[in-house]
Coordinates of C-alpha atoms and ligand atoms in Angstrom, one line a residue:
M1 CA 0.8 -28.7 6.5
S2 CA 3.4 -28.3 9.3
P3 CA 6.9 -28.5 8.0
P4 CA 9.1 -31.4 9.4
A5 CA 12.6 -31.8 8.1
N6 CA 13.0 -33.6 4.8
G7 CA 14.5 -32.3 1.7
S8 CA 12.8 -30.0 -0.7
K9 CA 15.6 -28.3 -2.7
P10 CA 16.8 -25.1 -1.0
N11 CA 16.7 -21.8 -3.0
D12 CA 19.3 -20.0 -0.9
A13 CA 20.5 -16.4 -1.5
D14 CA 22.2 -13.7 0.5
V15 CA 19.0 -11.7 0.3
L16 CA 15.4 -12.6 -0.4
V17 CA 13.2 -9.8 -1.6
L18 CA 9.4 -10.2 -1.6
G19 CA 7.6 -7.9 -4.0
S20 CA 8.4 -6.1 -7.2
G21 CA 7.2 -2.5 -6.8
I22 CA 9.4 0.6 -6.4
A23 CA 10.7 -0.4 -2.9
G24 CA 11.5 -4.1 -3.8
L25 CA 13.2 -3.2 -7.1
F26 CA 15.1 -0.3 -5.7
Y27 CA 16.4 -2.3 -2.7
A28 CA 17.3 -5.3 -4.9
L29 CA 19.3 -3.1 -7.3
R30 CA 21.2 -1.5 -4.5
V31 CA 22.1 -4.7 -2.6
A32 CA 22.8 -6.7 -5.9
A33 CA 26.0 -4.6 -6.3
H34 CA 27.5 -6.8 -3.5
A35 CA 25.2 -9.7 -2.9
R36 CA 23.2 -12.4 -4.5
V37 CA 19.5 -11.6 -4.6
V38 CA 16.4 -13.7 -5.2
L39 CA 13.3 -11.6 -5.8
V40 CA 9.9 -13.3 -5.8
T41 CA 6.7 -11.7 -6.9
K42 CA 3.3 -13.4 -6.7
K43 CA 2.1 -12.5 -10.2
Q44 CA 3.9 -10.8 -13.2
A45 CA 6.5 -8.4 -11.9
A46 CA 4.8 -5.3 -13.3
Q47 CA 1.5 -6.0 -11.5
A48 CA 2.7 -4.1 -8.5
A49 CA 0.7 -1.1 -7.1
T50 CA 3.6 1.2 -8.2
N51 CA 2.6 0.5 -11.8
F52 CA -0.8 2.1 -11.2
A53 CA 0.4 5.2 -9.4
Q54 CA -0.8 8.1 -11.5
G55 CA 0.0 11.3 -9.6
G56 CA 3.8 11.2 -9.0
I57 CA 6.5 11.6 -6.5
A58 CA 6.7 14.6 -4.2
A59 CA 10.1 16.2 -3.6
V60 CA 11.6 19.6 -3.1
V61 CA 13.4 20.3 -6.4
S62 CA 12.4 23.9 -7.2
G63 CA 13.7 27.2 -5.9
D64 CA 10.1 28.2 -5.1
D65 CA 9.8 25.4 -2.6
T66 CA 11.6 24.5 0.7
V67 CA 12.1 21.4 2.7
E68 CA 10.5 23.1 5.6
D69 CA 7.3 23.8 3.6
H70 CA 7.1 20.1 2.5
I71 CA 7.7 19.0 6.1
R72 CA 4.9 21.4 7.3
D73 CA 2.4 20.1 4.7
T74 CA 3.2 16.4 5.6
L75 CA 2.8 17.1 9.3
E76 CA -0.5 19.0 8.8
A77 CA -1.9 16.2 6.6
G78 CA -0.7 13.6 9.3
A79 CA -3.1 15.1 11.9
G80 CA -0.7 15.2 14.8
L81 CA 0.5 11.6 14.5
C82 CA 3.6 11.8 12.2
R83 CA 7.0 11.2 13.8
E84 CA 8.7 14.5 13.0
E85 CA 12.2 13.1 12.9
I86 CA 11.1 10.5 10.3
V87 CA 9.3 13.2 8.3
R88 CA 12.5 15.2 8.2
F89 CA 14.6 12.2 7.4
V90 CA 12.4 11.4 4.3
I91 CA 11.8 14.9 3.0
E92 CA 15.4 16.0 3.3
R93 CA 16.3 13.0 1.1
G94 CA 13.8 13.9 -1.6
A95 CA 16.2 15.5 -4.1
D96 CA 18.7 12.6 -3.7
A97 CA 15.9 10.1 -4.3
I98 CA 14.9 11.8 -7.5
A99 CA 18.6 11.9 -8.6
S100 CA 18.8 8.1 -8.0
L101 CA 15.7 7.4 -10.0
L102 CA 17.0 9.5 -12.9
E103 CA 20.3 7.6 -12.8
L104 CA 18.3 4.4 -13.0
G105 CA 16.6 5.7 -16.2
V106 CA 13.3 7.1 -15.0
E107 CA 12.1 10.1 -17.0
F108 CA 10.0 12.9 -15.5
D109 CA 8.1 15.5 -17.5
R110 CA 10.0 18.7 -18.1
D111 CA 8.8 22.3 -18.7
A112 CA 9.8 24.5 -21.7
E113 CA 13.1 25.6 -19.9
G114 CA 14.1 22.0 -19.2
G115 CA 13.2 22.1 -15.5
F116 CA 10.8 19.6 -13.9
A117 CA 7.1 20.2 -14.7
L118 CA 5.7 20.1 -11.2
G119 CA 2.1 19.1 -10.4
R120 CA 0.1 19.9 -7.3
E121 CA -2.2 17.6 -5.2
G122 CA -4.4 17.8 -2.1
G123 CA -2.7 19.1 1.0
H124 CA 0.4 20.5 -0.8
K125 CA 0.7 24.3 -0.6
R126 CA 3.3 24.3 -3.4
R127 CA 3.8 22.6 -6.8
R128 CA 6.2 19.8 -6.0
V129 CA 4.9 16.6 -7.6
L130 CA 7.3 15.2 -10.3
H131 CA 5.3 13.1 -12.7
H132 CA 5.4 11.3 -16.1
R133 CA 2.2 12.6 -17.6
D134 CA -0.5 10.7 -15.6
A135 CA 1.4 7.4 -15.5
T136 CA 4.3 8.1 -13.2
G137 CA 4.3 4.6 -11.6
R138 CA 4.3 2.9 -14.9
E139 CA 7.4 4.8 -15.9
I140 CA 9.2 4.1 -12.7
E141 CA 8.3 0.4 -12.9
R142 CA 9.5 0.2 -16.5
A143 CA 12.9 1.6 -15.7
L144 CA 13.6 -0.3 -12.5
L145 CA 12.2 -3.6 -13.8
A146 CA 14.4 -3.4 -16.9
R147 CA 17.5 -2.9 -14.7
A148 CA 16.5 -5.7 -12.3
R149 CA 15.8 -8.2 -15.2
A150 CA 19.2 -7.4 -16.7
H151 CA 21.2 -7.7 -13.4
P152 CA 23.4 -10.7 -13.2
N153 CA 23.1 -10.9 -9.4
I154 CA 19.2 -10.8 -9.3
T155 CA 17.1 -13.8 -9.9
L156 CA 13.5 -12.7 -10.5
L157 CA 10.8 -15.3 -10.1
E158 CA 7.3 -14.4 -11.2
D159 CA 4.2 -16.3 -10.0
F160 CA 6.0 -17.2 -6.8
M161 CA 3.9 -16.3 -3.7
A162 CA 5.3 -16.2 -0.2
V163 CA 3.3 -18.3 2.3
D164 CA 5.1 -17.4 5.5
L165 CA 8.4 -16.1 6.7
L166 CA 11.0 -18.4 8.1
T167 CA 12.2 -17.2 11.5
S168 CA 14.6 -18.5 14.1
R169 CA 11.8 -18.7 16.6
R170 CA 9.8 -21.0 14.4
A171 CA 12.9 -23.1 13.8
G172 CA 13.3 -23.4 17.6
L173 CA 16.7 -21.6 17.5
P174 CA 17.9 -19.7 20.5
G175 CA 18.4 -15.9 20.7
P176 CA 16.4 -13.0 19.4
N177 CA 13.8 -13.8 16.7
R178 CA 15.6 -13.5 13.3
A179 CA 14.3 -13.7 9.7
L180 CA 15.8 -16.6 7.7
G181 CA 13.8 -16.3 4.5
A182 CA 10.4 -17.6 3.5
Y183 CA 8.3 -20.6 2.4
V184 CA 7.2 -19.7 -1.2
L185 CA 4.5 -21.3 -3.4
D186 CA 5.3 -21.9 -7.0
S187 CA 1.8 -21.1 -8.3
H188 CA 2.2 -23.0 -11.6
R189 CA 3.4 -26.3 -10.0
G190 CA 1.5 -25.9 -6.7
T191 CA 4.7 -26.8 -4.8
V192 CA 6.0 -24.9 -1.8
H193 CA 9.8 -24.3 -1.5
R194 CA 12.0 -23.2 1.3
F195 CA 13.9 -20.0 0.3
R196 CA 16.6 -19.4 2.9
A197 CA 18.4 -16.1 3.1
R198 CA 20.7 -14.1 5.4
A199 CA 18.4 -11.1 5.2
T200 CA 14.8 -10.7 4.0
F201 CA 13.2 -7.6 2.6
L202 CA 9.4 -7.2 2.5
A203 CA 8.0 -4.9 -0.2
T204 CA 4.6 -6.5 -0.8
G205 CA 2.6 -3.3 -0.8
G206 CA -0.8 -2.5 0.7
A207 CA -4.2 -4.1 1.4
G208 CA -6.9 -2.2 -0.6
K209 CA -8.6 -5.5 -1.5
V210 CA -9.8 -5.8 2.1
Y211 CA -12.5 -3.3 0.9
L212 CA -15.3 -3.8 -1.6
Y213 CA -14.3 -0.7 -3.6
T214 CA -10.7 0.1 -4.1
S215 CA -8.3 1.9 -6.5
N216 CA -5.7 -0.9 -5.9
P217 CA -4.8 -3.7 -8.3
D218 CA -5.8 -7.3 -7.4
I219 CA -2.5 -8.1 -5.8
A220 CA -3.1 -5.7 -2.8
S221 CA -4.2 -8.4 -0.3
G222 CA -2.0 -7.3 2.6
D223 CA 0.3 -10.4 2.4
G224 CA 3.4 -8.8 3.9
I225 CA 1.5 -7.2 6.8
A226 CA -0.1 -10.5 7.6
M227 CA 3.1 -12.6 7.3
A228 CA 5.1 -10.1 9.4
Y229 CA 2.4 -10.1 12.0
R230 CA 2.4 -13.9 12.2
A231 CA 6.2 -13.9 12.4
G232 CA 6.1 -11.7 15.5
A233 CA 6.8 -8.2 14.0
S234 CA 4.9 -5.2 15.5
V235 CA 2.1 -3.7 13.3
A236 CA 0.7 -0.2 13.9
N237 CA -2.0 2.3 12.9
M238 CA -4.0 -0.1 10.7
E239 CA -7.1 2.0 11.3
F240 CA -5.8 4.7 9.0
I241 CA -7.0 3.5 5.7
Q242 CA -6.9 6.3 3.1
F243 CA -9.9 6.5 0.9
H244 CA -9.0 8.2 -2.4
P245 CA -11.8 10.8 -3.1
T246 CA -12.0 10.3 -6.8
C247 CA -12.3 6.8 -8.3
L248 CA -14.2 6.5 -11.6
F249 CA -17.8 5.6 -11.0
H250 CA -18.9 3.3 -13.8
S251 CA -20.2 -0.3 -13.9
Q252 CA -17.3 -1.4 -16.2
A253 CA -14.5 0.7 -14.5
K254 CA -12.8 -1.8 -12.1
S255 CA -10.5 0.1 -9.8
F256 CA -9.7 3.1 -12.0
L257 CA -8.3 6.2 -10.3
I258 CA -8.9 9.8 -11.4
S259 CA -5.7 11.3 -10.1
E260 CA -5.7 14.1 -7.6
A261 CA -3.5 15.9 -10.1
V262 CA -6.7 16.7 -12.0
R263 CA -7.9 18.8 -9.0
G264 CA -4.3 20.1 -8.8
E265 CA -4.8 21.5 -12.3
G266 CA -8.2 23.2 -11.5
G267 CA -10.7 20.3 -11.4
V268 CA -13.7 21.1 -9.3
L269 CA -16.0 18.7 -7.4
R270 CA -19.7 19.2 -8.1
N271 CA -22.8 17.4 -6.9
A272 CA -25.5 16.2 -9.3
A273 CA -27.1 19.6 -9.3
G274 CA -23.8 21.1 -10.6
E275 CA -22.9 22.9 -7.4
A276 CA -19.3 23.1 -6.3
F277 CA -19.5 21.9 -2.8
M278 CA -16.0 21.8 -1.2
A279 CA -15.6 25.4 -0.1
P280 CA -17.6 25.1 3.2
Y281 CA -15.7 21.9 4.2
H282 CA -12.1 23.3 4.2
P283 CA -10.2 26.6 3.4
M284 CA -8.3 24.7 0.6
A285 CA -11.6 23.6 -0.9
D286 CA -11.0 21.0 -3.7
L287 CA -7.3 20.7 -2.7
A288 CA -8.0 20.0 1.0
P289 CA -6.2 16.9 2.4
R290 CA -7.7 13.6 1.3
D291 CA -9.5 12.6 4.5
V292 CA -11.4 15.8 4.4
V293 CA -12.4 15.5 0.7
A294 CA -13.4 11.8 1.0
R295 CA -15.6 12.6 4.0
A296 CA -17.1 15.6 2.3
I297 CA -18.1 13.4 -0.7
D298 CA -19.5 10.8 1.6
T299 CA -21.6 13.4 3.3
E300 CA -22.8 14.8 0.0
L301 CA -23.8 11.4 -1.3
K302 CA -25.7 10.6 1.9
R303 CA -27.4 14.0 1.9
T304 CA -28.4 13.9 -1.8
G305 CA -29.0 10.1 -2.2
E306 CA -27.0 10.2 -5.4
D307 CA -24.6 7.4 -6.6
S308 CA -21.7 9.7 -7.3
V309 CA -20.4 13.2 -7.4
F310 CA -18.7 14.7 -10.5
L311 CA -15.2 16.0 -11.1
D312 CA -15.3 18.9 -13.6
I313 CA -12.1 19.9 -15.5
T314 CA -13.9 21.1 -18.6
Q315 CA -12.7 24.7 -18.2
R316 CA -9.2 23.7 -19.2
E317 CA -8.3 23.6 -22.9
A318 CA -9.0 20.3 -24.6
G319 CA -5.6 19.8 -26.3
W320 CA -3.7 20.5 -23.0
L321 CA -5.9 18.0 -21.1
R322 CA -5.3 15.3 -23.6
E323 CA -1.6 15.9 -23.4
R324 CA -1.4 16.1 -19.6
F325 CA -3.8 13.3 -18.7
P326 CA -3.6 10.8 -21.6
T327 CA -4.3 7.7 -19.6
I328 CA -7.3 9.1 -17.8
H329 CA -8.7 10.7 -20.9
Q330 CA -8.4 7.4 -22.9
R331 CA -10.0 5.3 -20.2
C332 CA -12.9 7.7 -19.7
L333 CA -13.4 7.8 -23.5
E334 CA -13.6 4.0 -23.6
L335 CA -16.5 4.3 -21.2
G336 CA -18.2 7.1 -23.1
I337 CA -17.0 10.0 -21.0
D338 CA -15.1 12.8 -22.7
L339 CA -13.4 14.7 -19.8
T340 CA -12.7 17.7 -22.1
R341 CA -16.5 18.2 -22.2
D342 CA -18.2 16.0 -19.5
P343 CA -17.8 16.1 -15.7
I344 CA -16.4 12.7 -14.6
P345 CA -18.6 10.6 -12.2
V346 CA -16.5 9.7 -9.1
V347 CA -16.8 8.1 -5.7
P348 CA -14.3 7.5 -2.9
A349 CA -12.5 4.1 -2.7
A350 CA -9.9 2.5 -0.5
H351 CA -6.6 3.6 -1.7
Y352 CA -3.7 3.4 0.7
C353 CA -2.9 1.8 4.0
C354 CA -1.1 4.3 6.2
G355 CA -0.4 1.7 8.9
G356 CA 1.6 -1.5 8.5
V357 CA 4.7 -3.3 9.8
V358 CA 6.7 -1.0 12.2
T359 CA 10.2 -0.2 11.0
D360 CA 13.1 1.9 12.3
M361 CA 15.2 4.4 10.4
R362 CA 17.2 1.6 8.9
G363 CA 14.0 0.0 7.5
E364 CA 14.3 -2.9 10.0
T365 CA 11.3 -4.4 11.7
D366 CA 11.5 -5.8 15.2
V367 CA 12.3 -9.2 13.7
V368 CA 16.1 -9.0 13.3
N369 CA 17.3 -9.0 9.6
L370 CA 13.7 -8.6 8.4
F371 CA 13.7 -5.2 6.5
A372 CA 10.7 -3.6 4.9
A373 CA 9.8 -0.5 2.9
G374 CA 6.8 0.9 1.0
E375 CA 3.1 0.6 1.7
V376 CA 3.7 -2.6 3.8
T377 CA 5.3 -0.5 6.5
C378 CA 4.4 2.0 9.1
T379 CA 7.5 4.3 9.4
G380 CA 5.9 7.3 11.1
L381 CA 6.0 9.4 7.9
H382 CA 2.2 9.4 7.2
G383 CA 0.8 9.7 10.7
A384 CA -3.0 9.6 10.6
N385 CA -3.2 10.6 6.9
R386 CA -0.7 10.4 4.1
L387 CA 0.1 13.5 2.1
A388 CA -0.5 12.7 -1.6
S389 CA 2.5 11.5 -3.6
N390 CA 4.7 11.0 -0.5
S391 CA 4.6 7.3 -0.7
L392 CA 6.8 6.6 -3.7
L393 CA 9.4 8.9 -2.0
E394 CA 9.1 7.0 1.2
G395 CA 9.6 3.7 -0.7
V396 CA 12.9 4.9 -2.2
V397 CA 14.3 6.5 0.9
F398 CA 13.6 3.5 3.2
A399 CA 14.7 1.0 0.5
E400 CA 18.0 2.9 0.3
A401 CA 18.4 3.0 4.1
A402 CA 17.6 -0.8 4.4
A403 CA 20.0 -1.6 1.6
T404 CA 22.8 0.3 3.2
E405 CA 22.2 -1.4 6.6
T406 CA 21.9 -4.9 4.9
L407 CA 25.2 -4.4 3.1
T408 CA 26.9 -3.3 6.3
R409 CA 25.6 -6.3 8.2
L410 CA 26.0 -9.0 5.5
P411 CA 29.7 -9.8 6.0
D412 CA 28.9 -10.8 9.7
L413 CA 25.8 -12.8 8.9
P414 CA 26.4 -16.6 8.7
A415 CA 25.1 -18.6 5.8
I416 CA 21.7 -20.1 6.7
D417 CA 22.3 -23.9 6.9
G418 CA 20.5 -24.6 10.2
P419 CA 17.6 -26.8 11.0
I420 CA 14.9 -25.1 8.9
A421 CA 12.4 -27.7 7.9
A422 CA 11.3 -28.2 4.3
W423 CA 7.6 -27.7 3.6
H424 CA 5.4 -30.6 4.4
E425 CA 1.8 -30.8 3.2
G426 CA 0.7 -33.4 5.8
A427 CA -2.8 -34.8 5.0
A428 CA -3.9 -31.7 3.0
T429 CA -6.1 -32.7 0.0
E430 CA -7.5 -30.9 -3.1
S431 CA -10.5 -28.8 -2.1
S432 CA -13.8 -29.7 -3.8
E433 CA -15.4 -26.5 -2.4
A434 CA -13.4 -23.5 -3.7
V435 CA -16.7 -21.5 -3.4
V436 CA -15.8 -21.1 0.3
I437 CA -12.9 -18.9 -0.7
T438 CA -15.0 -16.5 -2.9
Q439 CA -17.8 -16.4 -0.4
N440 CA -15.6 -15.5 2.5
W441 CA -13.6 -13.0 0.4
D442 CA -16.8 -11.2 -0.7
E443 CA -18.2 -11.2 2.9
I444 CA -15.0 -9.6 4.3
R445 CA -14.8 -7.0 1.7
R446 CA -18.5 -6.0 2.0
F447 CA -18.6 -5.8 5.8
M448 CA -15.3 -3.9 5.9
W449 CA -16.8 -1.4 3.4
N450 CA -20.1 -1.0 5.4
Y451 CA -18.8 -1.2 9.0
V452 CA -15.2 -0.1 8.9
G453 CA -15.3 2.5 6.0
I454 CA -15.0 6.3 5.9
V455 CA -17.4 6.9 8.8
R456 CA -17.3 4.4 11.7
T457 CA -19.2 3.9 14.9
D458 CA -18.6 1.6 17.9
K459 CA -21.6 -0.5 17.0
R460 CA -20.4 -1.0 13.4
L461 CA -16.9 -2.0 14.6
A462 CA -18.4 -4.5 17.1
R463 CA -20.4 -6.1 14.3
A464 CA -17.3 -6.3 12.1
Q465 CA -15.4 -7.8 15.0
R466 CA -18.0 -10.6 15.5
R467 CA -18.0 -11.5 11.8
I468 CA -14.2 -11.6 11.4
V469 CA -13.9 -14.0 14.4
L470 CA -16.3 -16.4 12.8
L471 CA -14.6 -16.2 9.4
R472 CA -11.2 -16.5 10.9
D473 CA -12.0 -19.9 12.4
E474 CA -13.5 -21.1 9.1
I475 CA -10.6 -19.9 7.1
T476 CA -8.0 -21.4 9.5
E477 CA -9.8 -24.8 9.3
Y478 CA -9.8 -24.6 5.5
Y479 CA -6.1 -23.6 5.4
W480 CA -5.0 -26.6 7.4
N481 CA -7.2 -29.2 5.6
F482 CA -6.7 -28.3 1.9
R483 CA -3.8 -27.9 -0.4
I484 CA -2.8 -24.2 -0.6
T485 CA -3.4 -22.0 -3.7
P486 CA -2.8 -18.3 -4.2
P487 CA -6.5 -17.4 -3.6
L488 CA -6.5 -19.3 -0.3
L489 CA -3.3 -17.6 0.8
E490 CA -4.7 -14.2 -0.1
L491 CA -7.9 -14.9 1.7
R492 CA -6.0 -16.0 4.8
N493 CA -3.9 -12.8 4.7
L494 CA -6.9 -10.6 3.9
A495 CA -8.8 -12.0 7.0
T496 CA -5.7 -11.2 9.2
V497 CA -5.5 -7.7 7.8
A498 CA -9.2 -7.1 8.3
R499 CA -8.8 -8.2 11.9
L500 CA -5.9 -5.8 12.4
V501 CA -7.8 -2.9 11.0
I502 CA -10.9 -3.6 13.1
S503 CA -8.7 -4.1 16.2
C504 CA -6.8 -0.8 15.7
A505 CA -10.0 1.1 14.8
S506 CA -11.7 -0.2 18.0
Q507 CA -8.8 0.9 20.1
R508 CA -8.9 4.5 18.9
K509 CA -11.5 6.4 20.9
E510 CA -11.2 9.7 19.0
S511 CA -11.5 11.0 15.4
R512 CA -8.1 11.7 13.9
G513 CA -7.0 12.0 10.3
L514 CA -8.5 9.0 8.4
H515 CA -10.2 7.5 11.4
Y516 CA -13.5 9.2 11.8
T517 CA -16.1 7.8 14.3
L518 CA -19.5 9.3 15.1
D519 CA -19.2 8.1 18.7
H520 CA -16.0 10.0 19.4
P521 CA -16.1 12.9 16.9
G522 CA -13.4 15.1 18.5
R523 CA -9.6 14.9 18.0
G524 CA -7.8 14.1 21.3
D525 CA -4.9 16.0 22.7
D526 CA -2.0 15.9 20.2
E527 CA 0.5 15.8 23.1
L528 CA -1.0 12.5 24.2
A529 CA -1.7 11.0 20.8
E530 CA -0.2 7.5 20.3
D531 CA 0.1 4.9 17.6
T532 CA -2.1 1.8 17.9
L533 CA 0.4 -1.0 18.2
I534 CA -0.4 -4.7 17.8
R535 CA 1.7 -7.8 18.2
H536 CA 0.8 -11.4 17.6
P537 CA 0.1 -13.1 21.0
D538 CA 2.8 -15.7 20.4
A539 CA 5.4 -12.8 20.1
L540 CA 4.6 -11.3 23.5
Ligands
SIN601 C1 -3.3 10.3 -7.3 O1 -2.8 10.4 -8.4 O2 -4.3 10.9 -7.0 C2 -2.7 9.3 -6.4 C3 -1.4 9.9 -5.8 C4 -1.2 9.2 -4.5 O3 -2.0 8.4 -4.0 O4 -0.2 9.6 -3.9

């Protein structure tokens, strides 16, 4: 499947956008004012992680709050590893980001006086989370997607999955490594096309599916992180996987989150004996930062041998609960749990990847003209632990920055008509053993959960490392011999991301934020704290 030159039809654009969540759509809408955009998304456009974000978007929009307070909460959650200039850059732009979303037609809940109804979540010392009931992401996705679909300069292609980025280095061109577009699989036809572009924007989201239990939708297989790594971009801090403390525990509840906003409105975590257990773990008790709450639940489960703990919001008035949390209320009811009367069974699950592709303040990676924003990136905002509801804000701020830089640069970027080879399948044949994909996928997710989960040890990481090396070889062989399909591409990317997580976790010999290891339980000197940085050997 190496790509020699012969002519599959080019799908050229000024800008190629990969991904249809908040960052991809916002960026596309901004650059489409002056450029021709092709946006590809591997399933239906609304299946982005944004669509499932319940809590909301944190920003300073009330007189009771200050930018300095939001910065302080972000830095505290980040456990000494945030880049302060980036935190300031993002938080200072919070109110403008909200204004932009309102302009694009997003609606946030209001209070009786017409001001924003602000929620609170773990790690926030003030109410500052703008929300749309408990389905904020769905509202944002609705508004932005409608605009993108209607825009004459945006071509939106669903069920088109990027295989790999096109770069000048791969094409054998001289000069610094530059992004030139991507090879993209048309999932319905099974054909791979060359999409050439003068600038490329990655907004493919996170990698929760690398773990057995996750709050993420099925699309979250780390595709952008893996592709950028293969293309030579730096990736950092992959050990910092955020486990959301409260995912619904029920045999039929696949990946359903119980928003932290429930604790923000007074929800209390109890063990099976009905005891509220968070107070001894942290002064903010149930509203402690997420890493603390997830570890506390893990400890309680191991101590009691129970399958879940319980989130109890029954002290709030039933009508108010139904109005404030309609999505959660409805889903729980379908499974026989009435949250107005019953404590909700919950467990932690992989939720957010704080590491990713390294970008600068313009949202550019270290592959020239490859921009990125959202969960796929590591900007320096989250440090070792993301503050709740900071991610949608980060997506908008960096999509805006990247769009501004792209538009400044576009007039000087030549059209791509160089020697970029069309895709060539070589001797690849149809696989008669698709079971290899499901088997390897299950194996990765299970050992990542057991060995690279909430609490780690050197020995568990070494076991995971041995397994991923074996699997990588098997998956690579399969990839080169058989015709590609979306599940095979996802498996290949998932294996790469698992390797990056294991590698970063093995390098960090301390416990900091979301990385907790029994062999190195103390937090090192903050002055000396560094990101764990990885580059593909070919890029060094
Ligand atoms: C939640 O609603 O608890 C999720 C919010 C977030 O992950 O930022």
